[in-house]
PDB file of C-alpha atoms in Angstrom:
ATOM      1  CA  MET A   6     164.065  48.188 -10.415  1.00 85.00           C
ATOM      2  CA  ALA A   7     164.258  44.903  -8.594  1.00 95.00           C
ATOM      3  CA  THR A   8     167.497  43.141  -7.436  1.00 97.00           C
ATOM      4  CA  VAL A   9     168.495  39.560  -8.664  1.00 98.00           C
ATOM      5  CA  LEU A  10     171.000  37.488  -7.095  1.00 99.00           C
ATOM      6  CA  ILE A  11     172.642  34.897  -9.262  1.00 98.00           C
ATOM      7  CA  VAL A  12     174.527  32.256  -7.399  1.00 98.00           C
ATOM      8  CA  GLU A  13     176.612  30.498 -10.143  1.00 97.00           C
ATOM      9  CA  ASP A  14     180.299  29.558 -10.149  1.00 96.00           C
ATOM     10  CA  GLU A  15     180.613  28.887 -14.190  1.00 95.00           C
ATOM     11  CA  VAL A  16     181.621  32.300 -15.732  1.00 96.00           C
ATOM     12  CA  ASP A  17     180.692  31.421 -19.112  1.00 95.00           C
ATOM     13  CA  TYR A  18     177.225  30.803 -17.893  1.00 95.00           C
ATOM     14  CA  ARG A  19     177.130  33.788 -15.558  1.00 96.00           C
ATOM     15  CA  ASP A  20     178.533  36.490 -17.404  1.00 97.00           C
ATOM     16  CA  PRO A  21     176.090  36.888 -20.405  1.00 97.00           C
ATOM     17  CA  LEU A  22     173.305  36.323 -17.881  1.00 97.00           C
ATOM     18  CA  VAL A  23     174.194  39.424 -16.004  1.00 98.00           C
ATOM     19  CA  LYS A  24     174.811  41.295 -19.154  1.00 98.00           C
ATOM     20  CA  ARG A  25     171.260  40.470 -20.323  1.00 97.00           C
ATOM     21  CA  LEU A  26     169.604  41.114 -16.910  1.00 97.00           C
ATOM     22  CA  GLU A  27     171.353  44.483 -16.520  1.00 97.00           C
ATOM     23  CA  GLN A  28     169.896  45.188 -20.217  1.00 96.00           C
ATOM     24  CA  GLU A  29     166.660  44.630 -18.759  1.00 94.00           C
ATOM     25  CA  GLY A  30     167.023  47.220 -16.139  1.00 94.00           C
ATOM     26  CA  TYR A  31     167.812  44.559 -12.907  1.00 96.00           C
ATOM     27  CA  THR A  32     170.114  45.427 -10.429  1.00 97.00           C
ATOM     28  CA  VAL A  33     172.305  41.954 -10.517  1.00 98.00           C
ATOM     29  CA  LEU A  34     174.167  40.738  -7.384  1.00 99.00           C
ATOM     30  CA  CYS A  35     176.852  37.658  -8.268  1.00 98.00           C
ATOM     31  CA  ALA A  36     177.944  34.816  -5.797  1.00 98.00           C
ATOM     32  CA  GLU A  37     180.355  31.918  -6.900  1.00 96.00           C
ATOM     33  CA  ASP A  38     179.035  29.769  -3.813  1.00 95.00           C
ATOM     34  CA  GLY A  39     176.565  29.536  -1.217  1.00 95.00           C
ATOM     35  CA  ALA A  40     178.592  31.178   1.410  1.00 95.00           C
ATOM     36  CA  GLY A  41     179.053  34.330  -0.589  1.00 97.00           C
ATOM     37  CA  ALA A  42     175.429  34.413  -1.702  1.00 97.00           C
ATOM     38  CA  ILE A  43     174.418  34.444   2.177  1.00 97.00           C
ATOM     39  CA  GLU A  44     176.809  37.696   2.784  1.00 97.00           C
ATOM     40  CA  LEU A  45     175.180  39.022  -0.204  1.00 98.00           C
ATOM     41  CA  ILE A  46     171.698  38.504   1.204  1.00 97.00           C
ATOM     42  CA  LYS A  47     172.658  39.965   4.679  1.00 96.00           C
ATOM     43  CA  ASN A  48     173.869  43.135   3.163  1.00 96.00           C
ATOM     44  CA  ASN A  49     171.256  43.770   0.446  1.00 97.00           C
ATOM     45  CA  THR A  50     167.625  43.470  -0.388  1.00 95.00           C
ATOM     46  CA  VAL A  51     167.265  40.758  -2.915  1.00 97.00           C
ATOM     47  CA  ASP A  52     164.158  40.497  -5.035  1.00 97.00           C
ATOM     48  CA  ILE A  53     164.884  37.001  -6.655  1.00 98.00           C
ATOM     49  CA  ILE A  54     167.467  34.517  -6.708  1.00 98.00           C
ATOM     50  CA  LEU A  55     169.101  32.429  -9.475  1.00 98.00           C
ATOM     51  CA  LEU A  56     170.575  29.602  -7.936  1.00 96.00           C
ATOM     52  CA  ASP A  57     172.911  26.481  -9.370  1.00 94.00           C
ATOM     53  CA  LEU A  58     173.022  23.684  -7.323  1.00 90.00           C
ATOM     54  CA  ILE A  59     176.633  22.508  -7.982  1.00 89.00           C
ATOM     55  CA  LEU A  60     178.630  24.950  -6.257  1.00 91.00           C
ATOM     56  CA  PRO A  61     182.357  24.999  -4.512  1.00 92.00           C
ATOM     57  CA  ARG A  62     182.295  25.463  -0.787  1.00 90.00           C
ATOM     58  CA  MET A  63     178.601  25.546   0.089  1.00 90.00           C
ATOM     59  CA  ASP A  64     176.246  23.919  -2.551  1.00 88.00           C
ATOM     60  CA  GLY A  65     173.068  24.938  -3.614  1.00 89.00           C
ATOM     61  CA  VAL A  66     171.103  22.706  -1.334  1.00 87.00           C
ATOM     62  CA  GLU A  67     172.815  23.794   2.028  1.00 92.00           C
ATOM     63  CA  PHE A  68     172.153  27.428   0.875  1.00 93.00           C
ATOM     64  CA  LEU A  69     168.486  26.885   0.461  1.00 91.00           C
ATOM     65  CA  PHE A  70     168.448  25.219   3.872  1.00 91.00           C
ATOM     66  CA  ILE A  71     170.057  28.236   5.313  1.00 94.00           C
ATOM     67  CA  LEU A  72     168.173  30.665   3.348  1.00 93.00           C
ATOM     68  CA  LYS A  73     164.917  29.871   4.271  1.00 90.00           C
ATOM     69  CA  ASN A  74     165.494  28.550   7.904  1.00 91.00           C
ATOM     70  CA  GLU A  75     168.044  30.719   9.109  1.00 92.00           C
ATOM     71  CA  LEU A  76     167.960  34.143   7.021  1.00 93.00           C
ATOM     72  CA  LYS A  77     163.993  33.781   6.844  1.00 92.00           C
ATOM     73  CA  SER A  78     163.888  34.738   3.085  1.00 91.00           C
ATOM     74  CA  GLU A  79     160.933  35.052   1.184  1.00 91.00           C
ATOM     75  CA  ALA A  80     162.582  35.917  -2.098  1.00 95.00           C
ATOM     76  CA  PRO A  81     161.615  33.411  -4.904  1.00 95.00           C
ATOM     77  CA  VAL A  82     164.357  31.134  -5.795  1.00 95.00           C
ATOM     78  CA  ILE A  83     164.741  29.620  -9.497  1.00 95.00           C
ATOM     79  CA  ILE A  84     167.145  26.684  -9.394  1.00 94.00           C
ATOM     80  CA  LEU A  85     169.238  26.769 -12.670  1.00 93.00           C
ATOM     81  CA  SER A  86     170.997  23.541 -13.083  1.00 88.00           C
ATOM     82  CA  ASN A  87     171.613  20.652 -15.426  1.00 86.00           C
ATOM     83  CA  LEU A  88     170.733  18.028 -12.712  1.00 78.00           C
ATOM     84  CA  ASP A  89     167.600  16.077 -12.945  1.00 67.00           C
ATOM     85  CA  SER A  90     164.630  18.173 -12.001  1.00 62.00           C
ATOM     86  CA  THR A  91     163.437  15.314  -9.591  1.00 54.00           C
ATOM     87  CA  ALA A  92     165.616  16.871  -7.246  1.00 53.00           C
ATOM     88  CA  HIS A  93     163.033  19.818  -7.276  1.00 57.00           C
ATOM     89  CA  ASN A  94     162.324  21.223  -3.691  1.00 62.00           C
ATOM     90  CA  SER A  95     159.107  22.731  -2.545  1.00 65.00           C
ATOM     91  CA  GLU A  96     161.135  25.701  -1.378  1.00 73.00           C
ATOM     92  CA  VAL A  97     161.825  26.714  -4.751  1.00 86.00           C
ATOM     93  CA  ALA A  98     159.691  28.667  -7.089  1.00 88.00           C
ATOM     94  CA  GLU A  99     160.878  27.005 -10.141  1.00 89.00           C
ATOM     95  CA  TYR A 100     163.397  24.395 -11.363  1.00 90.00           C
ATOM     96  CA  LEU A 101     165.077  24.982 -15.112  1.00 90.00           C
ATOM     97  CA  VAL A 102     167.226  23.027 -16.769  1.00 90.00           C
ATOM     98  CA  LYS A 103     170.070  25.319 -17.994  1.00 92.00           C
ATOM     99  CA  ALA A 104     170.485  23.339 -21.136  1.00 90.00           C
ATOM    100  CA  ASN A 105     166.836  23.410 -22.262  1.00 92.00           C
ATOM    101  CA  THR A 106     166.281  27.056 -21.142  1.00 94.00           C
ATOM    102  CA  THR A 107     166.922  29.916 -23.400  1.00 95.00           C
ATOM    103  CA  MET A 108     167.649  33.553 -21.960  1.00 94.00           C
ATOM    104  CA  GLU A 109     164.749  34.930 -23.153  1.00 96.00           C
ATOM    105  CA  GLU A 110     162.781  32.176 -21.516  1.00 96.00           C
ATOM    106  CA  LEU A 111     164.579  32.901 -18.231  1.00 96.00           C
ATOM    107  CA  VAL A 112     164.174  36.770 -18.316  1.00 95.00           C
ATOM    108  CA  ASN A 113     160.309  36.137 -19.094  1.00 95.00           C
ATOM    109  CA  LYS A 114     160.290  33.491 -16.011  1.00 95.00           C
ATOM    110  CA  ILE A 115     161.829  36.175 -13.712  1.00 96.00           C
ATOM    111  CA  ALA A 116     159.500  38.946 -14.806  1.00 95.00           C
ATOM    112  CA  THR A 117     156.421  36.720 -13.850  1.00 94.00           C
ATOM    113  CA  TYR A 118     157.699  36.757 -10.394  1.00 94.00           C
ATOM    114  CA  LEU A 119     158.593  40.118 -10.020  1.00 90.00           C
ATOM    115  CA  PRO A 120     155.649  41.972 -12.041  1.00 68.00           C
ATOM    116  CA  HIS A 121     155.274  44.975  -9.555  1.00 61.00           C
ATOM    117  CA  LYS A 122     159.182  45.618  -9.673  1.00 56.00           C
TER     118      LYS A 122
END
């Protein structure tokens, strides 16, 4: 099954998401900030990334820059944030507002990017 990397510092949001994705059969890796996510990507094959933008140490925007320009990752990125989606970057597959996205919608969205996994 596919590996999902969740880059999210809010435990109350991250932990239920991890549990649900594991129930769906995904392998789940977690980082609390961009720096931790970079280390996980260097040492693991990641099929899709769920990314919050507001993170400690290294925010989501800086992480995206390194992901695409230095790590040359082609894994799709779904942004999960409560920031205005006008910040949407062409480097990401989707921009979802946390408060408006159900767990079921997110699971279905992930599946659309990993149909063969």
